[in-house]
Amino acid sequence: MHEDEFTRMREHMVHYQMKNRGIRDKSVLAAFSRVPRHAFVEKHQQPFAYNDHPLGIGSGQTISQPYIVALMTEALRLKETDKVLEIGTGSGYQTAILAEMVDEVHTIERIASLQEGAKKVLDELGYENIHYVTADGTDGHDEAAPYDAILVTAAAREIPKDLLSQLKDTGRMVIPVGGHFFQDLFLIRKRGDVHDRKNLGPVRFVPLVSG
Ligand code: SAH
């Protein structure tokens, strides 16, 4: 498939799956227009990379549906100067979207082979503002804390305490919370010792595996 064809499919995705469903933030839409989603999936999956559904990326993991990635990103209300922590690098697609929008991204993945694959693609695309950690992301990454925003791309039973404590006083976190098969996507806003949470709707993510 030709690059022009991928560009056309990407524009179609941004228009029909994002703008038409209420994603408004111009910097979010611009990031989705730039990042080549097909580069993050295996060759045989590339013709489907811009379709309105998740795709398998090996090791029993998935790259989320494009709209869900957009919804999560927009909810974080990112500024260019933000430092962001992502839990669950997976394919690296969401990592690329974040790296387009902010100065500094830290991304944690527990499966080393997945993170190596993601890093290779992200390096080839020229991203220089991403820091990679292979570890259990439930504990966050204290070394670079506090963060303006934390994005968790696997489902937690409850909100990990360490992640809350690594958020800045005005920080935001987006995290799917619930059982093994169904969860709700939450936006947590920290204001000093107080957190408020907003339910962004039902989602389905692979579980956050601890330990
Ligand atoms: N953001 C990814 C979605 C990946 S799916 C993308 O755009 O492709 C969720 C990822 O979270 C999987 O790669 C899984 O291995 C990882 N994961 C699950 N539990 C984890 C944990 N405790 N710490 C770090 N990563 C974890």
PDB file of N, CA and C in Angstrom, residues 97-201:
ATOM      1  N   ILE A  97       1.613   9.891  19.962  1.00  0.00           N
ATOM      2  CA  ILE A  97       0.634  10.985  20.039  1.00  0.00           C
ATOM      3  C   ILE A  97       1.034  11.953  21.167  1.00  0.00           C
ATOM      4  N   LEU A  98       1.401  11.384  22.321  1.00  0.00           N
ATOM      5  CA  LEU A  98       1.815  12.225  23.457  1.00  0.00           C
ATOM      6  C   LEU A  98       3.089  12.994  23.114  1.00  0.00           C
ATOM      7  N   ALA A  99       4.050  12.306  22.477  1.00  0.00           N
ATOM      8  CA  ALA A  99       5.341  12.929  22.154  1.00  0.00           C
ATOM      9  C   ALA A  99       5.183  14.066  21.145  1.00  0.00           C
ATOM     10  N   GLU A 100       4.123  14.015  20.331  1.00  0.00           N
ATOM     11  CA  GLU A 100       3.819  15.105  19.403  1.00  0.00           C
ATOM     12  C   GLU A 100       3.348  16.351  20.153  1.00  0.00           C
ATOM     13  N   MET A 101       2.742  16.134  21.325  1.00  0.00           N
ATOM     14  CA  MET A 101       2.022  17.215  21.995  1.00  0.00           C
ATOM     15  C   MET A 101       2.751  17.853  23.166  1.00  0.00           C
ATOM     16  N   VAL A 102       3.661  17.115  23.806  1.00  0.00           N
ATOM     17  CA  VAL A 102       4.322  17.652  25.007  1.00  0.00           C
ATOM     18  C   VAL A 102       5.840  17.516  24.924  1.00  0.00           C
ATOM     19  N   ASP A 103       6.537  18.213  25.829  1.00  0.00           N
ATOM     20  CA  ASP A 103       8.006  18.227  25.812  1.00  0.00           C
ATOM     21  C   ASP A 103       8.627  16.917  26.256  1.00  0.00           C
ATOM     22  N   GLU A 104       7.978  16.235  27.221  1.00  0.00           N
ATOM     23  CA  GLU A 104       8.656  15.108  27.855  1.00  0.00           C
ATOM     24  C   GLU A 104       7.674  13.978  28.164  1.00  0.00           C
ATOM     25  N   VAL A 105       7.969  12.794  27.633  1.00  0.00           N
ATOM     26  CA  VAL A 105       7.114  11.626  27.866  1.00  0.00           C
ATOM     27  C   VAL A 105       7.945  10.513  28.492  1.00  0.00           C
ATOM     28  N   HIS A 106       7.414   9.922  29.563  1.00  0.00           N
ATOM     29  CA  HIS A 106       8.016   8.729  30.158  1.00  0.00           C
ATOM     30  C   HIS A 106       7.022   7.607  29.956  1.00  0.00           C
ATOM     31  N   THR A 107       7.480   6.475  29.419  1.00  0.00           N
ATOM     32  CA  THR A 107       6.535   5.389  29.142  1.00  0.00           C
ATOM     33  C   THR A 107       7.035   4.081  29.730  1.00  0.00           C
ATOM     34  N   ILE A 108       6.144   3.388  30.439  1.00  0.00           N
ATOM     35  CA  ILE A 108       6.507   2.143  31.130  1.00  0.00           C
ATOM     36  C   ILE A 108       5.771   0.962  30.494  1.00  0.00           C
ATOM     37  N   GLU A 109       6.496  -0.124  30.271  1.00  0.00           N
ATOM     38  CA  GLU A 109       5.877  -1.349  29.738  1.00  0.00           C
ATOM     39  C   GLU A 109       6.507  -2.531  30.463  1.00  0.00           C
ATOM     40  N   ARG A 110       5.667  -3.514  30.864  1.00  0.00           N
ATOM     41  CA  ARG A 110       6.231  -4.653  31.594  1.00  0.00           C
ATOM     42  C   ARG A 110       6.777  -5.740  30.672  1.00  0.00           C
ATOM     43  N   ILE A 111       6.314  -5.784  29.404  1.00  0.00           N
ATOM     44  CA  ILE A 111       6.810  -6.808  28.482  1.00  0.00           C
ATOM     45  C   ILE A 111       7.954  -6.206  27.647  1.00  0.00           C
ATOM     46  N   ALA A 112       9.189  -6.662  27.955  1.00  0.00           N
ATOM     47  CA  ALA A 112      10.384  -6.048  27.360  1.00  0.00           C
ATOM     48  C   ALA A 112      10.352  -6.083  25.827  1.00  0.00           C
ATOM     49  N   SER A 113       9.919  -7.224  25.251  1.00  0.00           N
ATOM     50  CA  SER A 113       9.949  -7.343  23.780  1.00  0.00           C
ATOM     51  C   SER A 113       9.011  -6.328  23.127  1.00  0.00           C
ATOM     52  N   LEU A 114       7.856  -6.063  23.767  1.00  0.00           N
ATOM     53  CA  LEU A 114       6.926  -5.067  23.223  1.00  0.00           C
ATOM     54  C   LEU A 114       7.571  -3.685  23.267  1.00  0.00           C
ATOM     55  N   GLN A 115       8.208  -3.362  24.392  1.00  0.00           N
ATOM     56  CA  GLN A 115       8.793  -2.028  24.502  1.00  0.00           C
ATOM     57  C   GLN A 115       9.952  -1.838  23.522  1.00  0.00           C
ATOM     58  N   GLU A 116      10.742  -2.911  23.318  1.00  0.00           N
ATOM     59  CA  GLU A 116      11.836  -2.817  22.335  1.00  0.00           C
ATOM     60  C   GLU A 116      11.292  -2.543  20.940  1.00  0.00           C
ATOM     61  N   GLY A 117      10.214  -3.250  20.582  1.00  0.00           N
ATOM     62  CA  GLY A 117       9.595  -3.054  19.262  1.00  0.00           C
ATOM     63  C   GLY A 117       9.070  -1.631  19.111  1.00  0.00           C
ATOM     64  N   ALA A 118       8.408  -1.148  20.152  1.00  0.00           N
ATOM     65  CA  ALA A 118       7.855   0.214  20.117  1.00  0.00           C
ATOM     66  C   ALA A 118       8.977   1.247  20.000  1.00  0.00           C
ATOM     67  N   LYS A 119      10.038   1.041  20.763  1.00  0.00           N
ATOM     68  CA  LYS A 119      11.160   1.998  20.757  1.00  0.00           C
ATOM     69  C   LYS A 119      11.788   2.078  19.372  1.00  0.00           C
ATOM     70  N   LYS A 120      11.911   0.920  18.719  1.00  0.00           N
ATOM     71  CA  LYS A 120      12.511   0.878  17.377  1.00  0.00           C
ATOM     72  C   LYS A 120      11.700   1.754  16.405  1.00  0.00           C
ATOM     73  N   VAL A 121      10.372   1.577  16.434  1.00  0.00           N
ATOM     74  CA  VAL A 121       9.505   2.366  15.538  1.00  0.00           C
ATOM     75  C   VAL A 121       9.601   3.855  15.892  1.00  0.00           C
ATOM     76  N   LEU A 122       9.527   4.170  17.182  1.00  0.00           N
ATOM     77  CA  LEU A 122       9.542   5.578  17.621  1.00  0.00           C
ATOM     78  C   LEU A 122      10.887   6.236  17.315  1.00  0.00           C
ATOM     79  N   ASP A 123      11.982   5.470  17.434  1.00  0.00           N
ATOM     80  CA  ASP A 123      13.310   5.998  17.077  1.00  0.00           C
ATOM     81  C   ASP A 123      13.366   6.289  15.582  1.00  0.00           C
ATOM     82  N   GLU A 124      12.858   5.340  14.794  1.00  0.00           N
ATOM     83  CA  GLU A 124      12.873   5.527  13.327  1.00  0.00           C
ATOM     84  C   GLU A 124      12.059   6.757  12.909  1.00  0.00           C
ATOM     85  N   LEU A 125      10.981   7.021  13.647  1.00  0.00           N
ATOM     86  CA  LEU A 125      10.153   8.196  13.327  1.00  0.00           C
ATOM     87  C   LEU A 125      10.787   9.493  13.839  1.00  0.00           C
ATOM     88  N   GLY A 126      11.851   9.357  14.637  1.00  0.00           N
ATOM     89  CA  GLY A 126      12.630  10.535  15.037  1.00  0.00           C
ATOM     90  C   GLY A 126      12.232  11.185  16.356  1.00  0.00           C
ATOM     91  N   TYR A 127      11.443  10.509  17.182  1.00  0.00           N
ATOM     92  CA  TYR A 127      11.066  11.113  18.480  1.00  0.00           C
ATOM     93  C   TYR A 127      12.247  11.075  19.435  1.00  0.00           C
ATOM     94  N   GLU A 128      12.568  12.253  20.017  1.00  0.00           N
ATOM     95  CA  GLU A 128      13.732  12.326  20.916  1.00  0.00           C
ATOM     96  C   GLU A 128      13.336  12.740  22.329  1.00  0.00           C
ATOM     97  N   ASN A 129      12.021  12.852  22.576  1.00  0.00           N
ATOM     98  CA  ASN A 129      11.559  13.317  23.889  1.00  0.00           C
ATOM     99  C   ASN A 129      10.863  12.212  24.687  1.00  0.00           C
ATOM    100  N   ILE A 130      11.223  10.945  24.366  1.00  0.00           N
ATOM    101  CA  ILE A 130      10.580   9.809  25.048  1.00  0.00           C
ATOM    102  C   ILE A 130      11.616   9.059  25.884  1.00  0.00           C
ATOM    103  N   HIS A 131      11.259   8.767  27.144  1.00  0.00           N
ATOM    104  CA  HIS A 131      12.122   7.992  28.035  1.00  0.00           C
ATOM    105  C   HIS A 131      11.441   6.657  28.300  1.00  0.00           C
ATOM    106  N   TYR A 132      12.179   5.570  28.155  1.00  0.00           N
ATOM    107  CA  TYR A 132      11.593   4.229  28.227  1.00  0.00           C
ATOM    108  C   TYR A 132      11.970   3.532  29.528  1.00  0.00           C
ATOM    109  N   VAL A 133      10.973   2.903  30.170  1.00  0.00           N
ATOM    110  CA  VAL A 133      11.222   2.152  31.394  1.00  0.00           C
ATOM    111  C   VAL A 133      10.548   0.790  31.240  1.00  0.00           C
ATOM    112  N   THR A 134      11.309  -0.299  31.437  1.00  0.00           N
ATOM    113  CA  THR A 134      10.704  -1.628  31.428  1.00  0.00           C
ATOM    114  C   THR A 134      10.502  -2.046  32.881  1.00  0.00           C
ATOM    115  N   ALA A 135       9.248  -2.060  33.321  1.00  0.00           N
ATOM    116  CA  ALA A 135       8.941  -2.337  34.728  1.00  0.00           C
ATOM    117  C   ALA A 135       7.432  -2.488  34.905  1.00  0.00           C
ATOM    118  N   ASP A 136       7.031  -2.788  36.154  1.00  0.00           N
ATOM    119  CA  ASP A 136       5.611  -2.803  36.496  1.00  0.00           C
ATOM    120  C   ASP A 136       5.173  -1.359  36.734  1.00  0.00           C
ATOM    121  N   GLY A 137       4.308  -0.872  35.853  1.00  0.00           N
ATOM    122  CA  GLY A 137       3.896   0.528  35.925  1.00  0.00           C
ATOM    123  C   GLY A 137       2.945   0.861  37.054  1.00  0.00           C
ATOM    124  N   THR A 138       2.464  -0.163  37.768  1.00  0.00           N
ATOM    125  CA  THR A 138       1.566   0.089  38.903  1.00  0.00           C
ATOM    126  C   THR A 138       2.246   0.981  39.944  1.00  0.00           C
ATOM    127  N   ASP A 139       3.578   0.864  40.019  1.00  0.00           N
ATOM    128  CA  ASP A 139       4.339   1.678  40.976  1.00  0.00           C
ATOM    129  C   ASP A 139       4.697   3.044  40.405  1.00  0.00           C
ATOM    130  N   GLY A 140       4.322   3.294  39.167  1.00  0.00           N
ATOM    131  CA  GLY A 140       4.696   4.548  38.517  1.00  0.00           C
ATOM    132  C   GLY A 140       6.193   4.592  38.249  1.00  0.00           C
ATOM    133  N   HIS A 141       6.735   5.808  38.236  1.00  0.00           N
ATOM    134  CA  HIS A 141       8.172   5.979  37.989  1.00  0.00           C
ATOM    135  C   HIS A 141       8.603   7.200  38.783  1.00  0.00           C
ATOM    136  N   ASP A 142       8.967   6.929  40.041  1.00  0.00           N
ATOM    137  CA  ASP A 142       9.232   7.994  41.003  1.00  0.00           C
ATOM    138  C   ASP A 142      10.396   8.903  40.582  1.00  0.00           C
ATOM    139  N   GLU A 143      11.379   8.315  39.891  1.00  0.00           N
ATOM    140  CA  GLU A 143      12.605   9.043  39.521  1.00  0.00           C
ATOM    141  C   GLU A 143      12.312  10.345  38.771  1.00  0.00           C
ATOM    142  N   ALA A 144      11.264  10.344  37.935  1.00  0.00           N
ATOM    143  CA  ALA A 144      10.992  11.549  37.131  1.00  0.00           C
ATOM    144  C   ALA A 144       9.759  12.311  37.622  1.00  0.00           C
ATOM    145  N   ALA A 145       9.151  11.861  38.743  1.00  0.00           N
ATOM    146  CA  ALA A 145       7.941  12.499  39.281  1.00  0.00           C
ATOM    147  C   ALA A 145       8.285  13.875  39.851  1.00  0.00           C
ATOM    148  N   PRO A 146       7.317  14.805  39.993  1.00  0.00           N
ATOM    149  CA  PRO A 146       5.886  14.642  39.693  1.00  0.00           C
ATOM    150  C   PRO A 146       5.557  14.940  38.216  1.00  0.00           C
ATOM    151  N   TYR A 147       4.418  14.408  37.782  1.00  0.00           N
ATOM    152  CA  TYR A 147       3.963  14.550  36.398  1.00  0.00           C
ATOM    153  C   TYR A 147       2.747  15.478  36.304  1.00  0.00           C
ATOM    154  N   ASP A 148       2.668  16.185  35.189  1.00  0.00           N
ATOM    155  CA  ASP A 148       1.472  17.006  34.927  1.00  0.00           C
ATOM    156  C   ASP A 148       0.291  16.113  34.576  1.00  0.00           C
ATOM    157  N   ALA A 149       0.595  14.992  33.919  1.00  0.00           N
ATOM    158  CA  ALA A 149      -0.483  14.086  33.497  1.00  0.00           C
ATOM    159  C   ALA A 149       0.016  12.652  33.485  1.00  0.00           C
ATOM    160  N   ILE A 150      -0.885  11.728  33.840  1.00  0.00           N
ATOM    161  CA  ILE A 150      -0.580  10.293  33.785  1.00  0.00           C
ATOM    162  C   ILE A 150      -1.685   9.618  32.983  1.00  0.00           C
ATOM    163  N   LEU A 151      -1.271   8.780  32.040  1.00  0.00           N
ATOM    164  CA  LEU A 151      -2.224   8.071  31.188  1.00  0.00           C
ATOM    165  C   LEU A 151      -1.994   6.580  31.361  1.00  0.00           C
ATOM    166  N   VAL A 152      -3.016   5.864  31.811  1.00  0.00           N
ATOM    167  CA  VAL A 152      -2.893   4.423  32.020  1.00  0.00           C
ATOM    168  C   VAL A 152      -3.671   3.733  30.910  1.00  0.00           C
ATOM    169  N   THR A 153      -2.989   2.880  30.127  1.00  0.00           N
ATOM    170  CA  THR A 153      -3.651   2.289  28.959  1.00  0.00           C
ATOM    171  C   THR A 153      -3.953   0.800  29.165  1.00  0.00           C
ATOM    172  N   ALA A 154      -4.003   0.376  30.447  1.00  0.00           N
ATOM    173  CA  ALA A 154      -4.464  -0.974  30.792  1.00  0.00           C
ATOM    174  C   ALA A 154      -5.389  -0.821  31.999  1.00  0.00           C
ATOM    175  N   ALA A 155      -6.303  -1.790  32.169  1.00  0.00           N
ATOM    176  CA  ALA A 155      -7.377  -1.617  33.158  1.00  0.00           C
ATOM    177  C   ALA A 155      -6.957  -1.989  34.571  1.00  0.00           C
ATOM    178  N   ALA A 156      -7.201  -1.083  35.521  1.00  0.00           N
ATOM    179  CA  ALA A 156      -6.868  -1.323  36.925  1.00  0.00           C
ATOM    180  C   ALA A 156      -8.135  -1.659  37.710  1.00  0.00           C
ATOM    181  N   ARG A 157      -7.977  -2.492  38.748  1.00  0.00           N
ATOM    182  CA  ARG A 157      -9.099  -2.794  39.656  1.00  0.00           C
ATOM    183  C   ARG A 157      -9.451  -1.549  40.455  1.00  0.00           C
ATOM    184  N   GLU A 158      -8.413  -0.872  40.885  1.00  0.00           N
ATOM    185  CA  GLU A 158      -8.601   0.413  41.566  1.00  0.00           C
ATOM    186  C   GLU A 158      -7.428   1.322  41.217  1.00  0.00           C
ATOM    187  N   ILE A 159      -7.565   2.601  41.546  1.00  0.00           N
ATOM    188  CA  ILE A 159      -6.521   3.549  41.150  1.00  0.00           C
ATOM    189  C   ILE A 159      -5.268   3.329  42.000  1.00  0.00           C
ATOM    190  N   PRO A 160      -4.129   2.999  41.369  1.00  0.00           N
ATOM    191  CA  PRO A 160      -2.912   2.764  42.161  1.00  0.00           C
ATOM    192  C   PRO A 160      -2.474   4.013  42.923  1.00  0.00           C
ATOM    193  N   LYS A 161      -2.237   3.842  44.247  1.00  0.00           N
ATOM    194  CA  LYS A 161      -1.884   4.960  45.136  1.00  0.00           C
ATOM    195  C   LYS A 161      -0.616   5.679  44.676  1.00  0.00           C
ATOM    196  N   ASP A 162       0.377   4.884  44.228  1.00  0.00           N
ATOM    197  CA  ASP A 162       1.654   5.488  43.818  1.00  0.00           C
ATOM    198  C   ASP A 162       1.458   6.460  42.659  1.00  0.00           C
ATOM    199  N   LEU A 163       0.517   6.120  41.768  1.00  0.00           N
ATOM    200  CA  LEU A 163       0.289   6.995  40.615  1.00  0.00           C
ATOM    201  C   LEU A 163      -0.294   8.329  41.077  1.00  0.00           C
ATOM    202  N   LEU A 164      -1.245   8.268  42.004  1.00  0.00           N
ATOM    203  CA  LEU A 164      -1.835   9.504  42.531  1.00  0.00           C
ATOM    204  C   LEU A 164      -0.770  10.374  43.180  1.00  0.00           C
ATOM    205  N   SER A 165       0.134   9.737  43.926  1.00  0.00           N
ATOM    206  CA  SER A 165       1.131  10.529  44.661  1.00  0.00           C
ATOM    207  C   SER A 165       2.189  11.106  43.717  1.00  0.00           C
ATOM    208  N   GLN A 166       2.312  10.548  42.509  1.00  0.00           N
ATOM    209  CA  GLN A 166       3.303  11.080  41.562  1.00  0.00           C
ATOM    210  C   GLN A 166       2.737  12.159  40.631  1.00  0.00           C
ATOM    211  N   LEU A 167       1.455  12.503  40.858  1.00  0.00           N
ATOM    212  CA  LEU A 167       0.845  13.593  40.073  1.00  0.00           C
ATOM    213  C   LEU A 167       1.150  14.936  40.722  1.00  0.00           C
ATOM    214  N   LYS A 168       1.387  15.955  39.901  1.00  0.00           N
ATOM    215  CA  LYS A 168       1.522  17.320  40.436  1.00  0.00           C
ATOM    216  C   LYS A 168       0.229  17.759  41.105  1.00  0.00           C
ATOM    217  N   ASP A 169       0.290  18.820  41.875  1.00  0.00           N
ATOM    218  CA  ASP A 169      -0.890  19.297  42.598  1.00  0.00           C
ATOM    219  C   ASP A 169      -2.066  19.641  41.695  1.00  0.00           C
ATOM    220  N   THR A 170      -1.743  20.055  40.467  1.00  0.00           N
ATOM    221  CA  THR A 170      -2.825  20.388  39.534  1.00  0.00           C
ATOM    222  C   THR A 170      -2.944  19.318  38.433  1.00  0.00           C
ATOM    223  N   GLY A 171      -2.417  18.121  38.728  1.00  0.00           N
ATOM    224  CA  GLY A 171      -2.286  17.091  37.689  1.00  0.00           C
ATOM    225  C   GLY A 171      -3.582  16.409  37.295  1.00  0.00           C
ATOM    226  N   ARG A 172      -3.546  15.766  36.136  1.00  0.00           N
ATOM    227  CA  ARG A 172      -4.687  14.996  35.618  1.00  0.00           C
ATOM    228  C   ARG A 172      -4.242  13.568  35.318  1.00  0.00           C
ATOM    229  N   MET A 173      -5.165  12.625  35.554  1.00  0.00           N
ATOM    230  CA  MET A 173      -4.868  11.222  35.206  1.00  0.00           C
ATOM    231  C   MET A 173      -6.094  10.629  34.516  1.00  0.00           C
ATOM    232  N   VAL A 174      -5.827   9.865  33.449  1.00  0.00           N
ATOM    233  CA  VAL A 174      -6.908   9.126  32.797  1.00  0.00           C
ATOM    234  C   VAL A 174      -6.601   7.649  32.951  1.00  0.00           C
ATOM    235  N   ILE A 175      -7.599   6.885  33.427  1.00  0.00           N
ATOM    236  CA  ILE A 175      -7.360   5.475  33.749  1.00  0.00           C
ATOM    237  C   ILE A 175      -8.658   4.666  33.641  1.00  0.00           C
ATOM    238  N   PRO A 176      -8.606   3.510  32.957  1.00  0.00           N
ATOM    239  CA  PRO A 176      -9.775   2.625  32.961  1.00  0.00           C
ATOM    240  C   PRO A 176      -9.815   1.832  34.267  1.00  0.00           C
ATOM    241  N   VAL A 177     -10.937   1.882  34.971  1.00  0.00           N
ATOM    242  CA  VAL A 177     -11.051   1.198  36.265  1.00  0.00           C
ATOM    243  C   VAL A 177     -12.247   0.261  36.231  1.00  0.00           C
ATOM    244  N   GLY A 178     -12.024  -0.998  36.679  1.00  0.00           N
ATOM    245  CA  GLY A 178     -13.141  -1.942  36.731  1.00  0.00           C
ATOM    246  C   GLY A 178     -12.645  -3.372  36.725  1.00  0.00           C
ATOM    247  N   GLY A 179     -13.493  -4.292  36.274  1.00  0.00           N
ATOM    248  CA  GLY A 179     -13.192  -5.714  36.304  1.00  0.00           C
ATOM    249  C   GLY A 179     -12.386  -6.153  35.091  1.00  0.00           C
ATOM    250  N   HIS A 180     -12.308  -7.460  34.915  1.00  0.00           N
ATOM    251  CA  HIS A 180     -11.468  -8.029  33.865  1.00  0.00           C
ATOM    252  C   HIS A 180     -11.974  -7.691  32.463  1.00  0.00           C
ATOM    253  N   PHE A 181     -13.282  -7.668  32.288  1.00  0.00           N
ATOM    254  CA  PHE A 181     -13.832  -7.509  30.935  1.00  0.00           C
ATOM    255  C   PHE A 181     -14.400  -6.126  30.637  1.00  0.00           C
ATOM    256  N   PHE A 182     -14.987  -5.490  31.646  1.00  0.00           N
ATOM    257  CA  PHE A 182     -15.597  -4.183  31.420  1.00  0.00           C
ATOM    258  C   PHE A 182     -15.090  -3.188  32.446  1.00  0.00           C
ATOM    259  N   GLN A 183     -14.864  -1.970  31.964  1.00  0.00           N
ATOM    260  CA  GLN A 183     -14.408  -0.922  32.885  1.00  0.00           C
ATOM    261  C   GLN A 183     -15.063   0.409  32.501  1.00  0.00           C
ATOM    262  N   ASP A 184     -14.903   1.388  33.387  1.00  0.00           N
ATOM    263  CA  ASP A 184     -15.250   2.765  33.060  1.00  0.00           C
ATOM    264  C   ASP A 184     -13.963   3.559  32.972  1.00  0.00           C
ATOM    265  N   LEU A 185     -13.959   4.507  32.039  1.00  0.00           N
ATOM    266  CA  LEU A 185     -12.786   5.367  31.883  1.00  0.00           C
ATOM    267  C   LEU A 185     -12.966   6.568  32.804  1.00  0.00           C
ATOM    268  N   PHE A 186     -11.983   6.793  33.683  1.00  0.00           N
ATOM    269  CA  PHE A 186     -12.084   7.911  34.623  1.00  0.00           C
ATOM    270  C   PHE A 186     -11.034   8.992  34.343  1.00  0.00           C
ATOM    271  N   LEU A 187     -11.474  10.244  34.499  1.00  0.00           N
ATOM    272  CA  LEU A 187     -10.551  11.383  34.531  1.00  0.00           C
ATOM    273  C   LEU A 187     -10.440  11.810  35.984  1.00  0.00           C
ATOM    274  N   ILE A 188      -9.228  11.739  36.530  1.00  0.00           N
ATOM    275  CA  ILE A 188      -8.994  12.145  37.914  1.00  0.00           C
ATOM    276  C   ILE A 188      -8.292  13.499  37.874  1.00  0.00           C
ATOM    277  N   ARG A 189      -8.805  14.451  38.651  1.00  0.00           N
ATOM    278  CA  ARG A 189      -8.135  15.745  38.743  1.00  0.00           C
ATOM    279  C   ARG A 189      -7.683  15.975  40.173  1.00  0.00           C
ATOM    280  N   LYS A 190      -6.393  16.247  40.324  1.00  0.00           N
ATOM    281  CA  LYS A 190      -5.837  16.435  41.657  1.00  0.00           C
ATOM    282  C   LYS A 190      -5.757  17.933  41.960  1.00  0.00           C
ATOM    283  N   ARG A 191      -6.259  18.322  43.116  1.00  0.00           N
ATOM    284  CA  ARG A 191      -6.158  19.715  43.573  1.00  0.00           C
ATOM    285  C   ARG A 191      -5.658  19.652  44.994  1.00  0.00           C
ATOM    286  N   GLY A 192      -4.339  19.640  45.173  1.00  0.00           N
ATOM    287  CA  GLY A 192      -3.773  19.449  46.511  1.00  0.00           C
ATOM    288  C   GLY A 192      -4.103  18.055  47.004  1.00  0.00           C
ATOM    289  N   ASP A 193      -4.778  17.971  48.172  1.00  0.00           N
ATOM    290  CA  ASP A 193      -5.113  16.662  48.734  1.00  0.00           C
ATOM    291  C   ASP A 193      -6.421  16.105  48.202  1.00  0.00           C
ATOM    292  N   VAL A 194      -7.108  16.909  47.393  1.00  0.00           N
ATOM    293  CA  VAL A 194      -8.439  16.498  46.932  1.00  0.00           C
ATOM    294  C   VAL A 194      -8.359  15.973  45.499  1.00  0.00           C
ATOM    295  N   HIS A 195      -9.099  14.904  45.223  1.00  0.00           N
ATOM    296  CA  HIS A 195      -9.193  14.421  43.844  1.00  0.00           C
ATOM    297  C   HIS A 195     -10.648  14.414  43.450  1.00  0.00           C
ATOM    298  N   ASP A 196     -10.942  14.936  42.270  1.00  0.00           N
ATOM    299  CA  ASP A 196     -12.302  14.675  41.810  1.00  0.00           C
ATOM    300  C   ASP A 196     -12.223  13.758  40.602  1.00  0.00           C
ATOM    301  N   ARG A 197     -13.257  12.959  40.411  1.00  0.00           N
ATOM    302  CA  ARG A 197     -13.225  12.013  39.304  1.00  0.00           C
ATOM    303  C   ARG A 197     -14.475  12.135  38.452  1.00  0.00           C
ATOM    304  N   LYS A 198     -14.258  12.017  37.152  1.00  0.00           N
ATOM    305  CA  LYS A 198     -15.353  12.122  36.209  1.00  0.00           C
ATOM    306  C   LYS A 198     -15.370  10.856  35.369  1.00  0.00           C
ATOM    307  N   ASN A 199     -16.551  10.270  35.240  1.00  0.00           N
ATOM    308  CA  ASN A 199     -16.674   9.052  34.431  1.00  0.00           C
ATOM    309  C   ASN A 199     -16.857   9.436  32.958  1.00  0.00           C
ATOM    310  N   LEU A 200     -15.920   8.993  32.109  1.00  0.00           N
ATOM    311  CA  LEU A 200     -15.979   9.347  30.679  1.00  0.00           C
ATOM    312  C   LEU A 200     -16.705   8.288  29.853  1.00  0.00           C
ATOM    313  N   GLY A 201     -17.152   7.207  30.532  1.00  0.00           N
ATOM    314  CA  GLY A 201     -17.928   6.201  29.807  1.00  0.00           C
ATOM    315  C   GLY A 201     -17.302   4.821  29.839  1.00  0.00           C
TER     316      GLY A 201
END
